[in-house]
Short mmCIF file of C-alpha atoms in Angstrom, two decimals:
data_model
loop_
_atom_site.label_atom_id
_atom_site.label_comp_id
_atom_site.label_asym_id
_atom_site.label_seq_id
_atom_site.Cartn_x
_atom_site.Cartn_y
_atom_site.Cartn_z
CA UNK A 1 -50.72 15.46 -81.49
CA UNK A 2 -51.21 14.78 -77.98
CA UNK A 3 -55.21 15.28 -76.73
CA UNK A 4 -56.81 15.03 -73.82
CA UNK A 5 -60.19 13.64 -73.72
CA UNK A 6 -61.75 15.45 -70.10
CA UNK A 7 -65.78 14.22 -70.35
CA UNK A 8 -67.71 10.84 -71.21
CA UNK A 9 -67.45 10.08 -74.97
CA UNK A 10 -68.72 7.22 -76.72
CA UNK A 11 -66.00 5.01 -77.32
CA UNK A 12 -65.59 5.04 -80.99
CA UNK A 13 -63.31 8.39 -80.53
CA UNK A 14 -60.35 6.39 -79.14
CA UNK A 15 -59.58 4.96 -82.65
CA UNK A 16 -60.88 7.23 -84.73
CA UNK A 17 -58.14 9.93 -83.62
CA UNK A 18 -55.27 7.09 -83.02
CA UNK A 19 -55.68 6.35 -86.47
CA UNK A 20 -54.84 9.68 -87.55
CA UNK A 21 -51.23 8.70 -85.53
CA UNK A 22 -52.81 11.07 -82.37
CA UNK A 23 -52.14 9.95 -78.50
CA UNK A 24 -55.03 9.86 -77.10
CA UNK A 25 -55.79 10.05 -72.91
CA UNK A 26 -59.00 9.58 -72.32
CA UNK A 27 -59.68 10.66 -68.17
CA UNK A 28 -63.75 11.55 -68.00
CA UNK A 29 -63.03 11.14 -64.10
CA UNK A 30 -60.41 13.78 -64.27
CA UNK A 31 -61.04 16.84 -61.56
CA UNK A 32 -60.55 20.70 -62.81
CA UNK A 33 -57.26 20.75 -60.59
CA UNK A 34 -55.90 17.77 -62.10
CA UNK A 35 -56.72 19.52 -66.17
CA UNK A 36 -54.87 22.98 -64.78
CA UNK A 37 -51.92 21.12 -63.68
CA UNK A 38 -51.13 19.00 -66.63
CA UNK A 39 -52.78 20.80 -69.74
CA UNK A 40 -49.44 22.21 -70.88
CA UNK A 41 -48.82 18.80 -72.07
CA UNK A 42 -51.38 18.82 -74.36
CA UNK A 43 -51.86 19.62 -78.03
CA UNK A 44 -55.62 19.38 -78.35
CA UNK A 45 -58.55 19.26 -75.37
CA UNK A 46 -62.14 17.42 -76.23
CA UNK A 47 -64.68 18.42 -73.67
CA UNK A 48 -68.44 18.24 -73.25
CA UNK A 49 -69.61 20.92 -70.43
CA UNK A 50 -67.71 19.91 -67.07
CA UNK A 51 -65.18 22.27 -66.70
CA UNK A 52 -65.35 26.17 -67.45
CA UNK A 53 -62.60 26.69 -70.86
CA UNK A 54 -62.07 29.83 -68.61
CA UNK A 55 -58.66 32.44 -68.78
CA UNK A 56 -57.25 30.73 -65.85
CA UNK A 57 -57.16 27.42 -67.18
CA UNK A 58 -56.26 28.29 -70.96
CA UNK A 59 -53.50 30.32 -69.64
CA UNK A 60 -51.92 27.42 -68.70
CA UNK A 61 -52.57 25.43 -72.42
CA UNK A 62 -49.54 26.84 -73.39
CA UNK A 63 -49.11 24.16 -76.25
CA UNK A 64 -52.85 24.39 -77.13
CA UNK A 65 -54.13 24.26 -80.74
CA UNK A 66 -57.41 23.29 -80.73
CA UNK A 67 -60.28 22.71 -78.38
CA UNK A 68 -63.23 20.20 -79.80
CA UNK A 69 -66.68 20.86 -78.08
CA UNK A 70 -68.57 17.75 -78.13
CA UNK A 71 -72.31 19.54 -78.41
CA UNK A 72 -73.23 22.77 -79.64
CA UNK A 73 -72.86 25.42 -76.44
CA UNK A 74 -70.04 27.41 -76.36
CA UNK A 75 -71.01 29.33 -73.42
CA UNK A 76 -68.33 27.82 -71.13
CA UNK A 77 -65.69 28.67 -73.40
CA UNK A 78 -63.52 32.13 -73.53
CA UNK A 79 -63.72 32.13 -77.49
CA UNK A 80 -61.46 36.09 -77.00
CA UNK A 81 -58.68 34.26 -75.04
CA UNK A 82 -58.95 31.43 -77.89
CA UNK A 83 -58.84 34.06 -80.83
CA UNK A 84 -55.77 36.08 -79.40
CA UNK A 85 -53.76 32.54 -79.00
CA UNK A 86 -55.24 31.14 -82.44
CA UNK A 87 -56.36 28.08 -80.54
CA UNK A 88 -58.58 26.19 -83.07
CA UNK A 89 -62.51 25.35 -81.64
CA UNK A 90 -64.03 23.09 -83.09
CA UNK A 91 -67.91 22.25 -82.03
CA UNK A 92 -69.84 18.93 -83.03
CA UNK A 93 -73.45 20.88 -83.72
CA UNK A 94 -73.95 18.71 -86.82
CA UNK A 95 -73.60 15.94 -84.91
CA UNK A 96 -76.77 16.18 -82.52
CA UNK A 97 -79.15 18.48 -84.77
CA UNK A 98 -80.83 15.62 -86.20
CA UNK A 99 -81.40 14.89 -82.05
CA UNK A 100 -82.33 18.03 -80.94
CA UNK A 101 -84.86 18.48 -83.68
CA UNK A 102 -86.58 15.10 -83.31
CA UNK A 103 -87.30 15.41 -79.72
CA UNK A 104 -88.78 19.18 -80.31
CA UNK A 105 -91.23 17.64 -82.90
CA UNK A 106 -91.63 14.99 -80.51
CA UNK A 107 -92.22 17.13 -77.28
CA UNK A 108 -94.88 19.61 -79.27
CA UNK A 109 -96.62 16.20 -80.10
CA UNK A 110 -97.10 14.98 -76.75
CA UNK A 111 -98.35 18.27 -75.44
CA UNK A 112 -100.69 19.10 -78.16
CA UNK A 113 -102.07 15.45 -77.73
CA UNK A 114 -102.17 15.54 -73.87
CA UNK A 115 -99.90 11.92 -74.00
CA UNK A 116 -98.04 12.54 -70.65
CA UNK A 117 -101.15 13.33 -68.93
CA UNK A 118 -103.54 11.27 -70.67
CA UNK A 119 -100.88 8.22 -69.71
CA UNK A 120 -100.96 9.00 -66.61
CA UNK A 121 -104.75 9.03 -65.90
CA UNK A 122 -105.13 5.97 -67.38
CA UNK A 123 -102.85 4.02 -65.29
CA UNK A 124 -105.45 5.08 -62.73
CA UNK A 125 -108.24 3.98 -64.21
CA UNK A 126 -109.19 7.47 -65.54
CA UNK A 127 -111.17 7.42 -68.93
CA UNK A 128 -111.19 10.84 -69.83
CA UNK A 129 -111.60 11.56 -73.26
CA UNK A 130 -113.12 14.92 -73.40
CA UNK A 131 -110.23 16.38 -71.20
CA UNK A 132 -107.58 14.77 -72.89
CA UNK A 133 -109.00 16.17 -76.26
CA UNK A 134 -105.70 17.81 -78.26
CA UNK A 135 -105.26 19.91 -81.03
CA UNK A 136 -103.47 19.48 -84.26
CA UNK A 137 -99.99 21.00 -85.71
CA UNK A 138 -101.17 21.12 -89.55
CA UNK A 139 -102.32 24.53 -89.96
CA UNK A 140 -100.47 26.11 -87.20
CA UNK A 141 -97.66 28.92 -87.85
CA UNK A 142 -94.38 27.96 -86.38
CA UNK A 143 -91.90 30.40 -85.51
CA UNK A 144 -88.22 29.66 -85.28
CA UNK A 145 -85.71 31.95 -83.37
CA UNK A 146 -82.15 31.01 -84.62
CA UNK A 147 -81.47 29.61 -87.90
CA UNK A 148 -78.41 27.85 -87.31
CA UNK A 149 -77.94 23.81 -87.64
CA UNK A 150 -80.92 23.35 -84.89
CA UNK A 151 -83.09 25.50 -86.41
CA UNK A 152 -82.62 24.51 -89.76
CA UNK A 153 -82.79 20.82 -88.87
CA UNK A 154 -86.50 21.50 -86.81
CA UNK A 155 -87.58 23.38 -89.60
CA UNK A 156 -86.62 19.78 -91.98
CA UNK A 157 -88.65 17.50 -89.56
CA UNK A 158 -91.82 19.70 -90.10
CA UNK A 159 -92.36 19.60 -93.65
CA UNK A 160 -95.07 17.03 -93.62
CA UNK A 161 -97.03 18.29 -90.99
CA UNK A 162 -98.56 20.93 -92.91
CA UNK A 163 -97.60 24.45 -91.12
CA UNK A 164 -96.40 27.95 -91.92
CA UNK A 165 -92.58 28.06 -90.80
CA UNK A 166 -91.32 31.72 -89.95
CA UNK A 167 -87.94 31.60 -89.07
CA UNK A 168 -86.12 34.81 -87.96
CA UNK A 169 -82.23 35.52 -87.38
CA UNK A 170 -80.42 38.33 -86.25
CA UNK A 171 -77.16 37.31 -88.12
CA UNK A 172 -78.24 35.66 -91.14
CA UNK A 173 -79.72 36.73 -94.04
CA UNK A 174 -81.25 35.54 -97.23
CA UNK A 175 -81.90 32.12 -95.96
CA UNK A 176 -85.62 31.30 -96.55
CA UNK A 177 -87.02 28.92 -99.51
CA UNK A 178 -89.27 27.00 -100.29
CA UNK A 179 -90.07 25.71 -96.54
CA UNK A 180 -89.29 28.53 -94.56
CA UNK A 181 -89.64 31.97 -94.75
CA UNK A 182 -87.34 34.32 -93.35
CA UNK A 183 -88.90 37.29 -91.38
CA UNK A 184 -88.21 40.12 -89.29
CA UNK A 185 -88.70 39.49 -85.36
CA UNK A 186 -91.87 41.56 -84.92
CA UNK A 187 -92.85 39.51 -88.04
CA UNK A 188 -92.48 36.86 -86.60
CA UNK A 189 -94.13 37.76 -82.67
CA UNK A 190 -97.36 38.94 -85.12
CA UNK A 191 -98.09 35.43 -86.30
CA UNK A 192 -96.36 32.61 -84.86
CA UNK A 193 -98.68 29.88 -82.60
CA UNK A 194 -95.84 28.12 -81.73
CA UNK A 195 -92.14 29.46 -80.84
CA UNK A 196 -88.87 27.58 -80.86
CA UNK A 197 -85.80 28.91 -79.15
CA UNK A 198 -82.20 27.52 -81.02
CA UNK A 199 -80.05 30.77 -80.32
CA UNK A 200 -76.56 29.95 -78.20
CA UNK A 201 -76.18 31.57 -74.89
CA UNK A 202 -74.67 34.87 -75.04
CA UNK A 203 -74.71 38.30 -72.80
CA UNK A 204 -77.59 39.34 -75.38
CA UNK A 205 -79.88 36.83 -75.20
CA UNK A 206 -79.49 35.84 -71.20
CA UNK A 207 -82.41 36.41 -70.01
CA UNK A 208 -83.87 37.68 -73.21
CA UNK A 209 -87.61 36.81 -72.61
CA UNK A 210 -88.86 39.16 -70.17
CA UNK A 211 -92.45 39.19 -69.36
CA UNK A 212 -92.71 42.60 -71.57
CA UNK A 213 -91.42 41.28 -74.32
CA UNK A 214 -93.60 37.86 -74.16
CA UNK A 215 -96.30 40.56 -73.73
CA UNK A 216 -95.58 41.81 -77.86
CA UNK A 217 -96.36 38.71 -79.24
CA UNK A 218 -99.64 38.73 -80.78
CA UNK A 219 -101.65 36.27 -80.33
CA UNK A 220 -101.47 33.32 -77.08
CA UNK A 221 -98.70 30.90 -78.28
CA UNK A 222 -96.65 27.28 -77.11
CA UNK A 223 -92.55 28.42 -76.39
CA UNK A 224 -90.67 24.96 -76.79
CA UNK A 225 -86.48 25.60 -75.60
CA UNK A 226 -84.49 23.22 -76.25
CA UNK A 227 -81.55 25.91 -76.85
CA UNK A 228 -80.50 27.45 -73.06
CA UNK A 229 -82.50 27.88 -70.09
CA UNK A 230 -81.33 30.68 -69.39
CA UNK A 231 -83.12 32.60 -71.74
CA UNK A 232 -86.16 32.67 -69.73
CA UNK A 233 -86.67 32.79 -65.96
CA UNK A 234 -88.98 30.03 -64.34
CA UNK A 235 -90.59 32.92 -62.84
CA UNK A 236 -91.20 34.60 -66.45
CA UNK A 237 -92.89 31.25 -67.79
CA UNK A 238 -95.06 30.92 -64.35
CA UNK A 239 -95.90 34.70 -65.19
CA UNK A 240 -97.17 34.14 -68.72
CA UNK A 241 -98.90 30.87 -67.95
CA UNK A 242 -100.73 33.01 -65.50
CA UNK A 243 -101.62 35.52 -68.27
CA UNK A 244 -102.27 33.12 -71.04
CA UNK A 245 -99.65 34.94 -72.84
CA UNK A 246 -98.24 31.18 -73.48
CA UNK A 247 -100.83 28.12 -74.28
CA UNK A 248 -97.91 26.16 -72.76
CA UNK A 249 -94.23 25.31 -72.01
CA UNK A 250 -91.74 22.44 -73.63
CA UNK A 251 -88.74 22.82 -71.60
CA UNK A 252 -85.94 20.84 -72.40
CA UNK A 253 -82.94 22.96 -70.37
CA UNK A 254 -83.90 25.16 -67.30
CA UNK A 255 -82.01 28.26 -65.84
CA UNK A 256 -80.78 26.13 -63.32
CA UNK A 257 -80.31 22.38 -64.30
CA UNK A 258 -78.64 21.58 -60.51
CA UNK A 259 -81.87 21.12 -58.14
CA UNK A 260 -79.91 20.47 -55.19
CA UNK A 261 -78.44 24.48 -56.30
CA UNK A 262 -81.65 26.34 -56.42
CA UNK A 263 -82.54 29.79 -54.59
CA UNK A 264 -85.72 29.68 -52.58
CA UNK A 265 -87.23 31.39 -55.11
CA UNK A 266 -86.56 29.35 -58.04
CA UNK A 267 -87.52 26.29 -55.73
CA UNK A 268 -91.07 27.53 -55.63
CA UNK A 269 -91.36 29.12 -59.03
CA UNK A 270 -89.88 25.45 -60.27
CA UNK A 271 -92.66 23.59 -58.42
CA UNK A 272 -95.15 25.72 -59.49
CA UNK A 273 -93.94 24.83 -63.12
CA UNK A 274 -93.86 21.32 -62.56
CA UNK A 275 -97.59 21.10 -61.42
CA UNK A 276 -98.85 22.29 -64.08
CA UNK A 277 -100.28 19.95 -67.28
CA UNK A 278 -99.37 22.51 -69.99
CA UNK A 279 -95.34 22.19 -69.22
CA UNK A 280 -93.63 19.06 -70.02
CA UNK A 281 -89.75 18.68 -68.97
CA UNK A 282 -87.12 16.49 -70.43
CA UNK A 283 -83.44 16.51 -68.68
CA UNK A 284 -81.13 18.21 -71.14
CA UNK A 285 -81.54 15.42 -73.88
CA UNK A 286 -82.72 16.50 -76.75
CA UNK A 287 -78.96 16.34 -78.55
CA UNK A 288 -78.26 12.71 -76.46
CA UNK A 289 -79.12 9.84 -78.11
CA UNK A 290 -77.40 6.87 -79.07
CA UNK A 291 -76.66 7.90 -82.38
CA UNK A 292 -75.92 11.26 -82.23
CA UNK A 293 -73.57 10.00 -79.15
CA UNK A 294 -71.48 8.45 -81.78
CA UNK A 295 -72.22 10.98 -84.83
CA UNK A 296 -70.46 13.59 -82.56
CA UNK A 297 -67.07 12.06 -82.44
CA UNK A 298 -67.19 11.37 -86.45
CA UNK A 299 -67.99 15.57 -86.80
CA UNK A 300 -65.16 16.14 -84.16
CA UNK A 301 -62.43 13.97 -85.76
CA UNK A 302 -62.80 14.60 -89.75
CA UNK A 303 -62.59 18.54 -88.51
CA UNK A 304 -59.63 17.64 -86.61
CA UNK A 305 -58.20 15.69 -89.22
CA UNK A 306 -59.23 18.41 -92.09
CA UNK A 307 -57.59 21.49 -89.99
CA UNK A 308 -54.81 19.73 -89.48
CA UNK A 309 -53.99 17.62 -93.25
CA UNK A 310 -50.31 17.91 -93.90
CA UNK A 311 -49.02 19.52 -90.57
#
């Protein structure tokens, strides 16, 4: 097949699909005009998140068979227009989970244990020891929102730490063992000190954590997203840091990730996030590191190759 490579990929995917007998252009610079113009040409597409898999543009695949998604979000992607033309999506989830999970475990750390502050004061000379006091993770009940390949890898990572894992998903059943145990979402909102978000962005869960339903939780509790920002409003999580209806905020993806886009209002509800000791931020990269850079294109090709033995 002919496939276009559109984003940044670590270079191992070059020869991993030419020795499957594929011709492979790889153009990570290439603009949206310059896809719509020549995508007819194409067999296959690999993207990460540049360019919108919108109607307009698929219309034009008209020798499309498969789309790989390097990363787990399919928001971008019209997966109706896909099903009607039995274009083939493949998505490289498997190959970042391990990521995504690690930094999670690793982000709850540092804000139980007060490390980005703490670091900070230091390098001024600050010896505080009594305000940088933390709290530990053994004993705590974690809740998990999405039991799919993030939630299920999180839920691995925390096994020695001691905790209560709740994990609750509205299209999955029959999933707990001996680690986790599957429970209802009210269940879940009675007992759970922590919360972590691994649901895909969809019409139902956009803006899914209103201030109401933050409210129903039972007890004060730390929300960690590494899933879509757009699940919660800045001006939600300013809100219930206000009302101590969160103990704090691990915010990996933001409801707008383009600064230089934001509305006046998310401006100051951003920087009133950002001064506050309880939040910690990372850019988007809890599914980018080296490895999983590479793991993602070996996830991508064997589907490719498997979907398409003997054609």
């Amino acid at each position: 097949m002919k496939i276009l490579i559109i984003d940044e990929m670590h270079e191992s995917i070059m020869p991993m699909l030419q020795k499957e007998g594929h011709e492979v252009i790889y153009s990570p610079e290439i603009t949206r005009e310059e896809i719509i113009n020549t995508v007819a040409e194409f067999d296959g597409l690999i993207i990460r998140s540049k360019t919108p898999m919108d109607r307009d543009l698929l219309e034009r695949a008209t020798n499309l068979k498969f789309i790989g998604r390097a990363g787990a979000g399919l928001d971008k992607i019209d997966l109706e227009y896909m099903a009607e033309k039995d274009i083939k999506l493949f998505h490289a989830a498997k190959g970042n989970r391990d990521a995504v999970a690690e930094h999670a475990v690793g982000m709850l750390l540092a804000l139980f244990n007060n490390v980005g502050k703490a670091d900070q004061e230091v390098r001024k000379g600050i010896w505080d020891r009594e305000g940088n006091r933390g709290h530990e993770l053994a004993g705590k009940t974690v809740g998990i929102m999405g039991y799919g390949n993030m939630g299920k890898s999180f839920v691995h990572r925390l096994q020695g730490f001691k905790v209560d894992i709740l994990a609750y998903d509205k299209y999955k059943m029959d999933f707990g063992d001996d680690f986790v145990r599957e429970v209802m979402w009210e269940k879940l909102k009675a007992e759970a000190d922590v919360l972590s978000i691994h649901v895909p962005l969809t019409p139902e869960t956009k803006d899914f954590f209103t201030l109401k339903e933050l409210k129903s939780f039972a007890k004060p509790f730390w929300l960690i997203n590494t899933a879509r920002g757009e699940v919660i409003s800045f001006k939600t999580l300013n809100e219930a840091l206000d009302q101590g209806i969160l103990r704090g905020a691990l915010l990996d993806v933001l409801e707008n990730e383009k600064f230089q886009k934001f509305t006046a209002d998310q401006k100051a509800e951003f920087e009133k996030l950002a001064a506050r000791d309880n939040v910690l931020f990372s850019p988007h990269v809890a599914g980018w590191t080296y490895e999983s850079y590479e793991k993602i294109n070996k996830v991508l090709a064997k589907r490719i190759k498997k979907a398409f033995k003997g054609s």
